[in-house]
XYZ file of C-alpha atoms in Angstrom:
672
model
C 77.190 105.287 86.830
C 78.368 104.404 90.323
C 82.077 103.542 90.694
C 82.994 99.883 90.477
C 83.307 98.304 93.958
C 87.019 97.605 93.393
C 87.868 101.074 92.091
C 90.144 103.241 94.255
C 88.324 106.004 96.160
C 88.283 109.337 94.338
C 88.751 112.763 95.908
C 85.032 113.429 96.327
C 84.429 110.096 98.070
C 87.438 110.618 100.319
C 86.182 114.049 101.324
C 82.734 112.625 102.175
C 84.361 110.040 104.457
C 86.435 112.731 106.167
C 83.381 114.907 106.797
C 81.430 112.004 108.283
C 84.259 111.272 110.728
C 84.629 114.920 111.714
C 80.896 115.117 112.414
C 81.233 112.190 114.842
C 83.955 113.984 116.843
C 82.896 117.635 117.084
C 84.730 118.743 120.247
C 88.194 117.223 119.819
C 91.130 117.441 117.447
C 91.081 114.774 114.739
C 94.395 113.891 113.078
C 93.824 111.713 110.033
C 96.244 108.987 109.023
C 94.606 107.231 106.077
C 91.332 107.142 104.186
C 91.062 104.399 101.566
C 88.734 101.837 100.041
C 87.271 99.218 102.354
C 86.756 96.355 99.929
C 83.305 94.744 99.960
C 82.641 91.519 101.797
C 83.454 88.675 99.478
C 80.122 86.841 99.500
C 78.267 89.904 98.254
C 81.031 90.671 95.796
C 80.803 87.186 94.282
C 77.166 87.814 93.400
C 77.997 91.191 91.929
C 80.822 89.790 89.797
C 78.661 86.931 88.536
C 76.128 89.492 87.345
C 78.825 91.695 85.880
C 80.417 88.910 83.857
C 77.075 87.683 82.575
C 75.991 91.148 81.383
C 76.794 92.756 78.061
C 80.236 94.350 77.659
C 80.415 97.829 79.139
C 77.365 97.322 81.330
C 77.315 96.841 85.092
C 74.454 95.379 87.078
C 72.399 97.906 88.985
C 71.014 95.426 91.482
C 72.876 93.845 94.387
C 75.658 96.409 94.162
C 77.850 96.311 97.302
C 77.997 99.463 99.382
C 80.843 101.844 98.639
C 82.865 101.930 101.869
C 85.838 103.928 103.123
C 88.206 102.884 105.897
C 89.235 105.889 107.974
C 92.227 105.690 110.311
C 92.747 108.650 112.624
C 93.800 109.899 116.056
C 91.527 111.635 118.518
C 93.400 114.154 120.676
C 91.538 115.197 123.782
C 92.432 117.275 126.829
C 95.289 114.975 127.889
C 96.989 115.617 124.510
C 97.691 111.890 124.105
C 96.409 110.583 120.758
C 93.859 107.767 120.821
C 93.834 105.688 117.633
C 90.475 104.981 115.958
C 89.312 103.150 112.844
C 85.925 103.782 111.271
C 84.119 102.418 108.235
C 82.012 105.001 106.401
C 79.274 104.178 103.876
C 79.910 106.757 101.159
C 76.463 106.488 99.614
C 74.635 106.849 102.904
C 77.185 109.350 104.282
C 77.066 107.405 107.514
C 79.537 105.679 109.814
C 78.651 101.979 109.903
C 81.484 100.607 112.026
C 83.784 102.075 114.639
C 86.694 100.659 116.624
C 88.924 102.220 119.253
C 92.252 100.437 119.056
C 93.753 99.408 122.393
C 96.995 100.921 123.601
C 98.794 97.625 123.111
C 98.869 98.328 119.358
C 100.477 101.234 117.537
C 99.028 102.786 114.396
C 101.229 102.798 111.321
C 103.411 105.875 111.046
C 102.819 108.883 108.830
C 105.277 111.078 106.983
C 104.353 114.129 109.045
C 105.337 112.273 112.217
C 108.817 112.000 110.738
C 108.913 115.771 110.478
C 108.199 115.959 114.223
C 111.348 113.914 114.889
C 113.535 116.196 112.790
C 112.150 119.326 114.467
C 112.540 117.798 117.939
C 116.212 117.112 117.228
C 116.714 120.787 116.401
C 115.079 121.816 119.697
C 116.862 119.264 121.893
C 119.796 120.735 123.839
C 120.952 117.235 124.748
C 121.046 116.156 121.113
C 122.780 119.326 119.978
C 125.446 118.829 122.663
C 125.958 115.238 121.517
C 126.449 116.350 117.910
C 128.840 119.073 119.033
C 131.141 116.375 120.470
C 132.089 115.538 116.894
C 134.475 117.714 114.904
C 132.842 117.683 111.487
C 134.897 119.106 108.630
C 133.934 122.553 107.410
C 131.097 122.391 104.908
C 129.482 119.326 106.465
C 125.926 119.466 107.832
C 123.871 117.099 109.970
C 121.164 114.909 108.387
C 118.670 113.032 110.587
C 116.833 110.208 108.847
C 113.652 109.048 110.654
C 113.136 105.317 111.141
C 110.571 103.108 112.875
C 111.686 102.319 116.407
C 111.580 98.564 115.902
C 110.363 95.949 118.338
C 110.003 97.034 121.944
C 112.306 95.269 124.392
C 110.516 93.023 126.857
C 109.459 95.054 129.872
C 109.634 98.376 128.054
C 106.836 100.888 128.455
C 104.591 100.761 125.409
C 104.776 104.357 124.306
C 105.021 105.575 120.735
C 108.651 106.097 119.758
C 110.638 106.973 116.666
C 114.356 106.881 116.116
C 116.683 108.817 113.860
C 119.776 107.611 112.040
C 122.359 110.371 111.776
C 124.696 111.292 108.932
C 126.814 114.211 107.796
C 126.372 115.652 104.326
C 129.190 117.302 102.389
C 127.565 120.502 101.119
C 130.647 121.948 99.442
C 129.495 120.880 95.976
C 126.285 122.852 96.408
C 124.356 119.803 95.182
C 121.496 118.820 97.546
C 121.726 115.201 96.290
C 125.267 114.674 97.530
C 125.319 111.246 99.193
C 125.153 111.732 102.968
C 125.076 107.966 103.631
C 128.851 107.987 103.035
C 129.322 109.792 106.372
C 127.445 107.913 109.155
C 127.473 109.255 112.721
C 127.237 106.959 115.790
C 124.178 108.563 117.416
C 120.495 107.641 117.405
C 118.058 110.138 118.944
C 114.842 108.614 120.346
C 111.584 110.586 120.097
C 108.597 110.202 122.394
C 105.905 110.871 119.803
C 103.326 111.896 122.417
C 105.595 114.396 124.145
C 107.244 115.358 120.836
C 110.545 115.386 122.680
C 113.902 113.624 122.369
C 113.981 111.472 125.498
C 117.174 109.510 124.936
C 120.232 109.370 122.722
C 121.672 105.946 121.918
C 125.428 106.072 121.378
C 126.709 103.419 119.003
C 129.790 101.258 119.090
C 132.067 101.709 116.083
C 134.516 98.921 116.738
C 135.327 95.831 114.712
C 136.392 92.254 115.280
C 137.533 91.701 118.843
C 135.916 94.861 120.197
C 133.096 94.755 122.721
C 129.465 95.148 121.746
C 129.196 98.435 123.609
C 132.702 99.918 123.579
C 133.027 103.499 122.316
C 136.291 103.525 120.370
C 135.807 106.354 117.891
C 137.562 109.696 117.897
C 135.940 113.114 117.738
C 136.984 113.377 114.075
C 134.296 110.884 113.261
C 134.121 111.199 109.456
C 137.711 112.084 108.621
C 138.335 108.505 107.477
C 135.148 108.390 105.386
C 135.163 108.867 101.624
C 132.909 110.564 99.118
C 130.531 108.120 97.387
C 128.434 110.027 94.890
C 125.837 108.492 92.586
C 124.058 111.385 90.856
C 125.528 111.737 87.346
C 126.789 115.302 87.691
C 128.885 114.423 90.776
C 130.529 111.253 89.466
C 134.296 111.886 89.303
C 134.590 110.436 85.809
C 131.103 111.276 84.612
C 128.901 108.689 82.928
C 129.744 106.344 80.057
C 129.923 107.956 76.639
C 129.648 104.807 74.482
C 126.103 103.761 75.394
C 123.685 104.317 72.525
C 119.900 104.568 72.966
C 117.491 101.644 72.845
C 113.962 102.809 72.100
C 110.796 100.850 72.844
C 108.246 101.837 70.227
C 104.692 100.753 69.467
C 103.812 102.641 66.274
C 100.227 101.372 66.277
C 99.730 102.035 69.990
C 99.338 99.576 72.854
C 97.435 96.312 72.689
C 95.767 96.957 76.042
C 92.656 98.950 76.858
C 91.814 100.666 80.144
C 88.297 101.797 81.030
C 86.898 103.351 84.180
C 90.499 103.968 85.376
C 90.482 100.449 86.771
C 89.455 97.804 84.217
C 92.336 96.462 82.121
C 91.806 94.272 79.057
C 94.792 92.863 77.172
C 94.852 89.906 74.804
C 92.711 87.349 76.656
C 93.299 88.892 80.087
C 90.779 90.945 82.026
C 91.306 92.335 85.536
C 91.005 95.432 87.696
C 93.703 97.515 89.376
C 93.331 99.351 92.666
C 95.790 101.059 94.974
C 95.849 101.440 98.746
C 98.288 103.050 101.189
C 99.442 99.784 102.761
C 99.805 97.248 99.930
C 100.248 99.544 96.940
C 98.879 98.111 93.691
C 96.386 95.245 93.938
C 94.925 93.092 91.140
C 91.282 92.015 91.374
C 88.996 89.593 89.547
C 91.649 88.225 87.186
C 90.240 86.331 84.183
C 91.799 84.707 81.124
C 89.628 84.060 78.077
C 86.521 84.416 80.214
C 87.697 81.989 82.899
C 88.345 83.009 86.479
C 91.869 82.606 87.884
C 92.283 84.948 90.866
C 89.962 86.940 93.079
C 92.770 89.114 94.472
C 96.563 89.363 94.259
C 98.782 91.581 96.401
C 102.116 92.002 98.126
C 101.123 91.610 101.766
C 104.189 92.327 103.889
C 107.940 92.704 104.037
C 110.275 92.601 107.022
C 113.910 93.677 107.049
C 115.723 92.437 110.187
C 119.383 93.338 110.781
C 121.948 90.899 112.157
C 124.184 93.281 114.130
C 123.961 92.186 117.817
C 125.294 95.477 119.218
C 122.575 97.425 121.020
C 120.348 99.046 119.824
C 120.638 97.254 116.446
C 118.706 94.254 117.790
C 115.710 96.586 117.361
C 116.629 97.414 113.766
C 113.818 95.656 111.931
C 111.379 97.378 109.603
C 107.992 96.106 108.453
C 107.744 98.316 105.435
C 104.117 97.536 104.608
C 102.739 97.388 108.151
C 104.894 100.069 109.805
C 104.323 102.826 107.305
C 102.647 101.501 104.188
C 104.134 100.691 100.810
C 101.516 102.765 99.041
C 102.380 105.803 101.141
C 105.977 105.559 99.956
C 105.150 104.993 96.288
C 107.131 106.957 93.712
C 105.493 109.293 91.238
C 106.749 107.434 88.180
C 108.436 109.259 85.321
C 107.817 108.658 81.630
C 110.858 107.172 79.925
C 112.618 106.346 83.203
C 110.730 103.907 85.411
C 108.608 102.360 82.645
C 109.458 102.291 78.928
C 107.224 102.188 75.868
C 103.606 103.267 75.638
C 102.538 103.831 79.237
C 99.267 104.115 81.115
C 99.564 105.594 84.598
C 97.169 105.192 87.515
C 96.791 107.796 90.254
C 95.948 107.381 93.919
C 94.424 109.699 96.520
C 96.184 110.549 99.781
C 95.167 112.683 102.742
C 96.949 115.113 105.005
C 96.551 115.207 108.772
C 93.452 117.368 108.269
C 91.922 114.667 106.077
C 91.921 116.883 103.003
C 92.503 114.627 99.966
C 94.820 115.235 97.057
C 95.904 113.272 94.019
C 99.027 111.122 94.348
C 99.886 110.963 90.631
C 101.459 108.189 88.567
C 101.852 105.638 91.360
C 101.276 102.639 89.070
C 102.425 102.175 85.492
C 100.978 99.757 82.961
C 102.914 98.767 79.852
C 103.788 95.901 77.517
C 107.234 94.448 77.100
C 108.987 91.743 75.133
C 110.479 88.921 77.203
C 112.291 86.887 74.590
C 111.172 83.746 72.844
C 107.841 82.376 74.061
C 107.955 79.177 72.015
C 109.791 77.944 68.929
C 110.123 74.872 66.761
C 112.140 74.177 63.624
C 111.039 71.378 61.308
C 114.403 69.782 60.563
C 113.006 68.173 57.451
C 111.927 71.405 55.769
C 114.114 73.876 57.650
C 111.134 76.063 58.516
C 111.257 77.676 61.946
C 108.169 79.082 63.656
C 108.949 81.355 66.590
C 106.616 83.337 68.797
C 107.741 86.053 71.191
C 106.709 86.096 74.846
C 104.933 89.354 75.508
C 104.062 90.538 79.000
C 101.704 93.129 80.387
C 103.366 94.732 83.406
C 101.620 96.399 86.360
C 104.399 98.064 88.333
C 104.896 100.312 91.337
C 108.075 101.455 93.083
C 108.546 102.486 96.687
C 111.338 104.441 98.371
C 111.895 103.724 102.062
C 114.580 106.180 103.151
C 117.718 104.491 101.798
C 116.109 101.566 99.952
C 114.007 101.145 96.819
C 111.785 98.219 95.919
C 110.262 97.622 92.501
C 107.125 95.461 92.541
C 105.588 94.116 89.348
C 102.807 91.771 88.313
C 103.566 90.391 84.845
C 100.795 88.681 82.871
C 101.960 86.832 79.769
C 100.546 85.455 76.536
C 100.766 81.855 77.815
C 98.361 82.430 80.705
C 101.107 82.864 83.290
C 101.477 85.466 86.035
C 104.873 86.414 87.440
C 105.212 88.260 90.727
C 108.515 90.129 90.642
C 110.396 92.065 93.317
C 113.575 94.052 92.714
C 115.604 95.406 95.622
C 117.898 98.349 94.957
C 118.828 101.685 96.543
C 121.459 102.321 99.208
C 122.328 99.758 101.872
C 121.883 100.826 105.490
C 125.271 101.688 106.980
C 126.975 102.622 110.250
C 130.352 104.078 111.130
C 133.335 101.790 111.716
C 136.771 102.780 113.023
C 139.637 103.181 110.520
C 141.285 99.961 109.377
C 138.825 97.650 111.115
C 136.549 94.931 109.750
C 133.466 93.381 111.331
C 131.583 90.124 111.730
C 128.342 92.123 111.509
C 128.698 93.367 107.950
C 131.117 94.380 105.241
C 133.212 97.530 104.934
C 132.118 98.999 101.601
C 133.890 102.352 101.823
C 136.219 104.198 104.187
C 134.539 104.296 107.598
C 131.324 102.722 106.267
C 130.060 99.349 107.491
C 127.084 97.902 105.579
C 125.315 95.667 108.097
C 124.170 92.140 107.283
C 120.395 91.888 106.990
C 117.503 90.095 105.319
C 114.572 91.181 103.149
C 111.651 88.773 103.503
C 108.473 89.342 101.486
C 105.025 87.786 101.637
C 102.619 87.663 98.718
C 98.928 86.981 99.196
C 97.229 84.877 96.516
C 93.435 84.670 96.730
C 92.649 82.118 94.002
C 89.459 81.512 92.064
C 90.409 78.690 89.705
C 87.228 78.353 87.636
C 85.370 79.310 90.811
C 86.025 80.001 94.464
C 86.061 76.443 95.828
C 89.666 75.321 95.426
C 92.147 72.868 96.927
C 95.925 73.037 97.379
C 98.238 70.088 96.910
C 101.980 69.756 96.609
C 103.552 67.463 94.090
C 107.025 65.926 94.433
C 109.215 63.799 92.182
C 111.115 60.938 93.851
C 113.461 58.217 92.704
C 111.773 54.828 92.619
C 113.500 51.730 93.949
C 114.771 49.080 91.570
C 112.112 46.517 90.841
C 112.266 43.653 88.364
C 108.709 44.299 87.238
C 108.008 48.010 87.698
C 111.510 49.553 87.388
C 113.869 46.962 85.881
C 116.399 49.538 84.610
C 116.228 52.011 87.470
C 115.196 55.018 85.401
C 111.600 55.354 86.595
C 110.725 58.097 89.061
C 107.401 58.524 90.776
C 105.252 61.589 91.354
C 103.763 61.916 94.820
C 100.804 64.209 95.437
C 99.826 65.373 98.898
C 96.601 67.292 99.458
C 96.682 70.064 102.053
C 93.613 69.226 104.129
C 93.908 71.697 107.004
C 95.190 75.261 107.301
C 98.952 74.929 107.730
C 102.460 76.059 106.813
C 104.777 74.315 104.326
C 108.277 74.728 102.980
C 110.026 74.619 99.648
C 111.814 71.368 98.850
C 113.918 71.883 95.714
C 115.552 68.477 96.178
C 112.129 66.966 95.436
C 110.950 69.623 92.962
C 108.106 70.393 95.354
C 105.454 72.199 93.312
C 102.288 73.648 94.800
C 99.135 73.344 92.767
C 95.896 75.207 93.305
C 93.174 73.110 91.727
C 89.432 73.120 91.286
C 88.490 69.557 92.286
C 85.040 70.020 90.762
C 86.261 70.495 87.179
C 88.599 68.228 85.228
C 90.692 68.674 82.137
C 89.055 66.626 79.336
C 92.425 65.398 78.047
C 94.468 64.570 81.153
C 91.575 63.845 83.471
C 93.327 65.923 86.147
C 91.590 68.767 87.982
C 92.135 72.151 86.320
C 94.639 74.276 88.188
C 97.555 76.650 88.427
C 100.953 75.848 89.917
C 103.924 77.644 91.448
C 107.287 76.579 92.822
C 108.133 78.613 95.940
C 111.634 80.093 95.769
C 113.679 78.083 98.295
C 115.127 81.179 99.923
C 116.485 81.316 103.446
C 114.023 81.901 106.248
C 114.486 84.319 109.143
C 117.865 83.842 110.822
C 117.120 85.517 114.165
C 116.945 82.906 116.932
C 113.522 81.459 117.781
C 112.058 83.342 120.707
C 113.902 86.566 119.906
C 111.917 89.756 119.438
C 112.841 89.788 115.735
C 111.565 86.235 115.270
C 108.418 86.595 117.393
C 107.140 89.623 115.502
C 107.722 87.974 112.106
C 106.271 84.501 112.555
C 105.034 84.624 108.955
C 108.638 83.944 107.919
C 108.576 80.452 109.492
C 107.342 78.813 106.271
C 107.580 79.446 102.529
C 103.913 78.634 101.916
C 100.862 79.035 104.121
C 97.371 77.821 103.279
C 94.465 79.426 105.156
C 90.713 79.517 104.857
C 89.397 82.820 103.538
C 88.024 85.380 105.970
C 87.139 88.979 105.175
C 89.749 91.556 106.220
C 92.558 89.007 106.699
C 94.941 90.705 104.302
C 98.239 91.041 106.153
C 100.752 88.239 106.675
C 102.154 89.785 109.865
C 98.796 91.015 111.162
C 97.174 94.455 111.250
C 99.651 96.075 113.645
C 103.413 95.718 113.282
C 104.823 99.036 114.528
C 106.748 98.404 117.784
C 105.201 94.944 118.042
C 106.731 92.229 120.206
C 104.676 89.380 118.781
C 102.901 88.769 115.481
C 99.179 89.020 116.240
C 96.504 88.123 113.711
C 98.969 87.113 110.993
C 99.177 83.830 109.113
C 100.647 82.081 112.137
C 97.417 82.767 114.039
C 95.256 81.996 111.009
C 96.588 78.454 110.672
C 96.041 77.827 114.385
C 92.337 77.593 113.608
C 93.147 74.256 111.928
C 90.331 74.741 109.438
C 89.356 72.471 106.567
C 90.783 73.918 103.347
C 89.850 71.337 100.726
C 87.248 72.413 98.184
C 86.947 75.685 100.088
C 87.439 79.403 99.548
C 91.076 79.635 100.555
C 94.156 81.892 100.498
C 97.774 81.012 99.733
C 100.639 83.056 101.161
C 104.125 82.757 99.669
C 107.138 83.959 101.682
C 110.515 84.506 100.025
C 113.445 86.867 100.212
C 117.094 87.769 100.264
C 119.749 87.214 102.894
C 121.864 90.243 102.101
C 125.461 90.086 103.209
C 126.605 93.249 101.418
C 129.317 93.386 98.766
C 131.545 96.332 97.976
C 129.764 96.292 94.599
C 126.515 97.193 96.409
C 127.985 100.641 97.082
C 127.088 103.435 96.636
C 123.835 102.223 95.030
C 123.031 98.542 94.910
C 122.425 96.852 91.528
C 118.955 95.305 91.523
C 118.498 91.904 93.130
C 115.588 90.199 91.364
C 113.125 87.664 92.775
C 110.317 86.060 90.819
C 107.440 83.720 91.609
C 105.887 82.133 88.507
C 102.209 81.269 88.636
C 101.446 79.014 85.653
C 98.466 77.070 84.306
C 98.577 73.334 85.021
C 95.993 71.335 83.034
C 93.881 74.483 83.022
C 93.850 74.667 79.212
C 93.581 72.022 76.509
C 96.798 73.097 74.759
C 99.502 75.767 74.851
C 97.384 78.933 75.266
C 100.013 80.945 73.394
C 99.964 78.730 70.294
C 97.919 81.388 68.494
C 100.320 84.263 69.233
C 101.479 85.514 65.794
C 104.992 84.597 64.695
C 105.352 87.970 62.984
C 108.782 89.052 61.860
C 109.933 92.264 63.502
C 110.668 94.598 60.619
C 112.326 97.174 62.873
C 115.271 94.846 63.487
C 118.325 95.651 61.347
C 121.815 94.322 60.824
C 124.553 96.083 62.706
C 126.896 98.206 60.619
C 130.260 96.716 59.726
C 132.100 99.582 61.376
C 130.979 98.474 64.837
C 132.688 95.099 64.542
C 136.095 96.131 63.221
C 138.916 95.395 65.616
C 140.742 98.444 66.854
C 144.324 98.440 65.655
């Protein structure tokens, strides 16, 4: 049977796509960046899904099956040795290229991990860089570490060449442990790589001053890390070791999981049914989400994330990563470990990645699927009889984790027994730091250890919600609750408040308004709840988090226009998947993102539409964020609103958990 149209490309399909591309470019060098699933056009996919859902379980329609397509991103290197970026769409079944695009030089392709290796090697070859490092008197046993980073936004007037930068640190190797924390010893140098020449073309020297010092003054001594302190986090290097009084908690499911996975993509759990795919830019994606046979979502993904830094000293105005667009979240996905990243009875999903030669290989365990208990789902005690009925809230979790140099992000989609979906992001890892002179403090961050300044920054995420609430023609409205004026007839005691509903008629951006309990509802205006008479729908309250703080018109602000609103509503178009547009690396302006989408001013009532939710963290670091930051957790709750005729979790069993036991008396005795 042919693979499902939403299923991630396998190794054989990836290899076919590579071979087709190579055949199109016989006399040049082809450096591959990515090969991944090109999702079918939506109109054809709607027909396919209608047939699929109307067929018998386990069967797929053989007619009107969308073509299996691969998107191939690669560089062509001709006689001038300067890479030219191409994108091709290959029909796997026909073994034929069906679309081809040469990307203009104004856009930069997303980076690859092997390009980072070029930076590190270039630093070793660069006499200028080696001389700069030699100006510092590092203690014996310390070695240089260069950490590759995206270059950031190009300054206005700069030549648009492909650059990378490296953040420099010293690692104390005296313990012999390769995981000794080098971030505790930052060095004030940033080498700049010309990726085409593969040479270090410039070295930015950083200011290390504090309050009252100039933005560019070089005030450090040659003994640059003598005032820095060890800050280990791996258990075997902790000075006092780990806690000895923490006893295990085991998550067990003696009868196995309640979910079922078929075709390495179709997940069925309780009344939920959906598919999981994985791609190098967005990571895990949910498709065709149904509850009890009713459609809720066509597609759900994390679309983008930007991390701008608030240190005005050059070159930190360029310090702004787009972790999905610049390099790809999926590319940085962890290979998850049983019993560590996900607990209980786990199902893992693999992905396929390619090297620069296009040869595919399995990227194992990039997504984990498991159930978890999330406390009481609902409860009521009949005070007359004393009987309590309590039902637990169980969630099915689809999770992936990415590591981006110093930082980790944990992304999870949580589907629950009450028909709700929670989008969760956890930020952890090690804060990005620079060197600061002894005894100084700064307006640009917080000193978290000797000689270590953690710079102020933001993490701003964008989720993409492609709804299908009982069908693909939906409408968005926002609902607010307002105090009503005193009125002798309608509000004689002043306690009445009114609900105001505003339909979003045209593509546009909107903001959270917690003072009015602004709630966004995605409704199907063509189907009404038989009890309330309201259109069936789902709702969410956008987290009222701070928007981008960089000044309007700045490079940071211009390349992240998607951060201007908490909620965007756009009309669906194929291939519009990215909140900040297709190309973010070294951008100066967001092109093709949600800001451009809403400019079309399209009608979005009773239409196939997309909702984008932007939220995030303004992170002014604490000492407690060092050396590894405790997780900061953000959640967006997507809940049914007049979609059902009653609490959909009312039939969840109120079974007593027989594994629960009373604690032994000895644990509660006071120590004398």
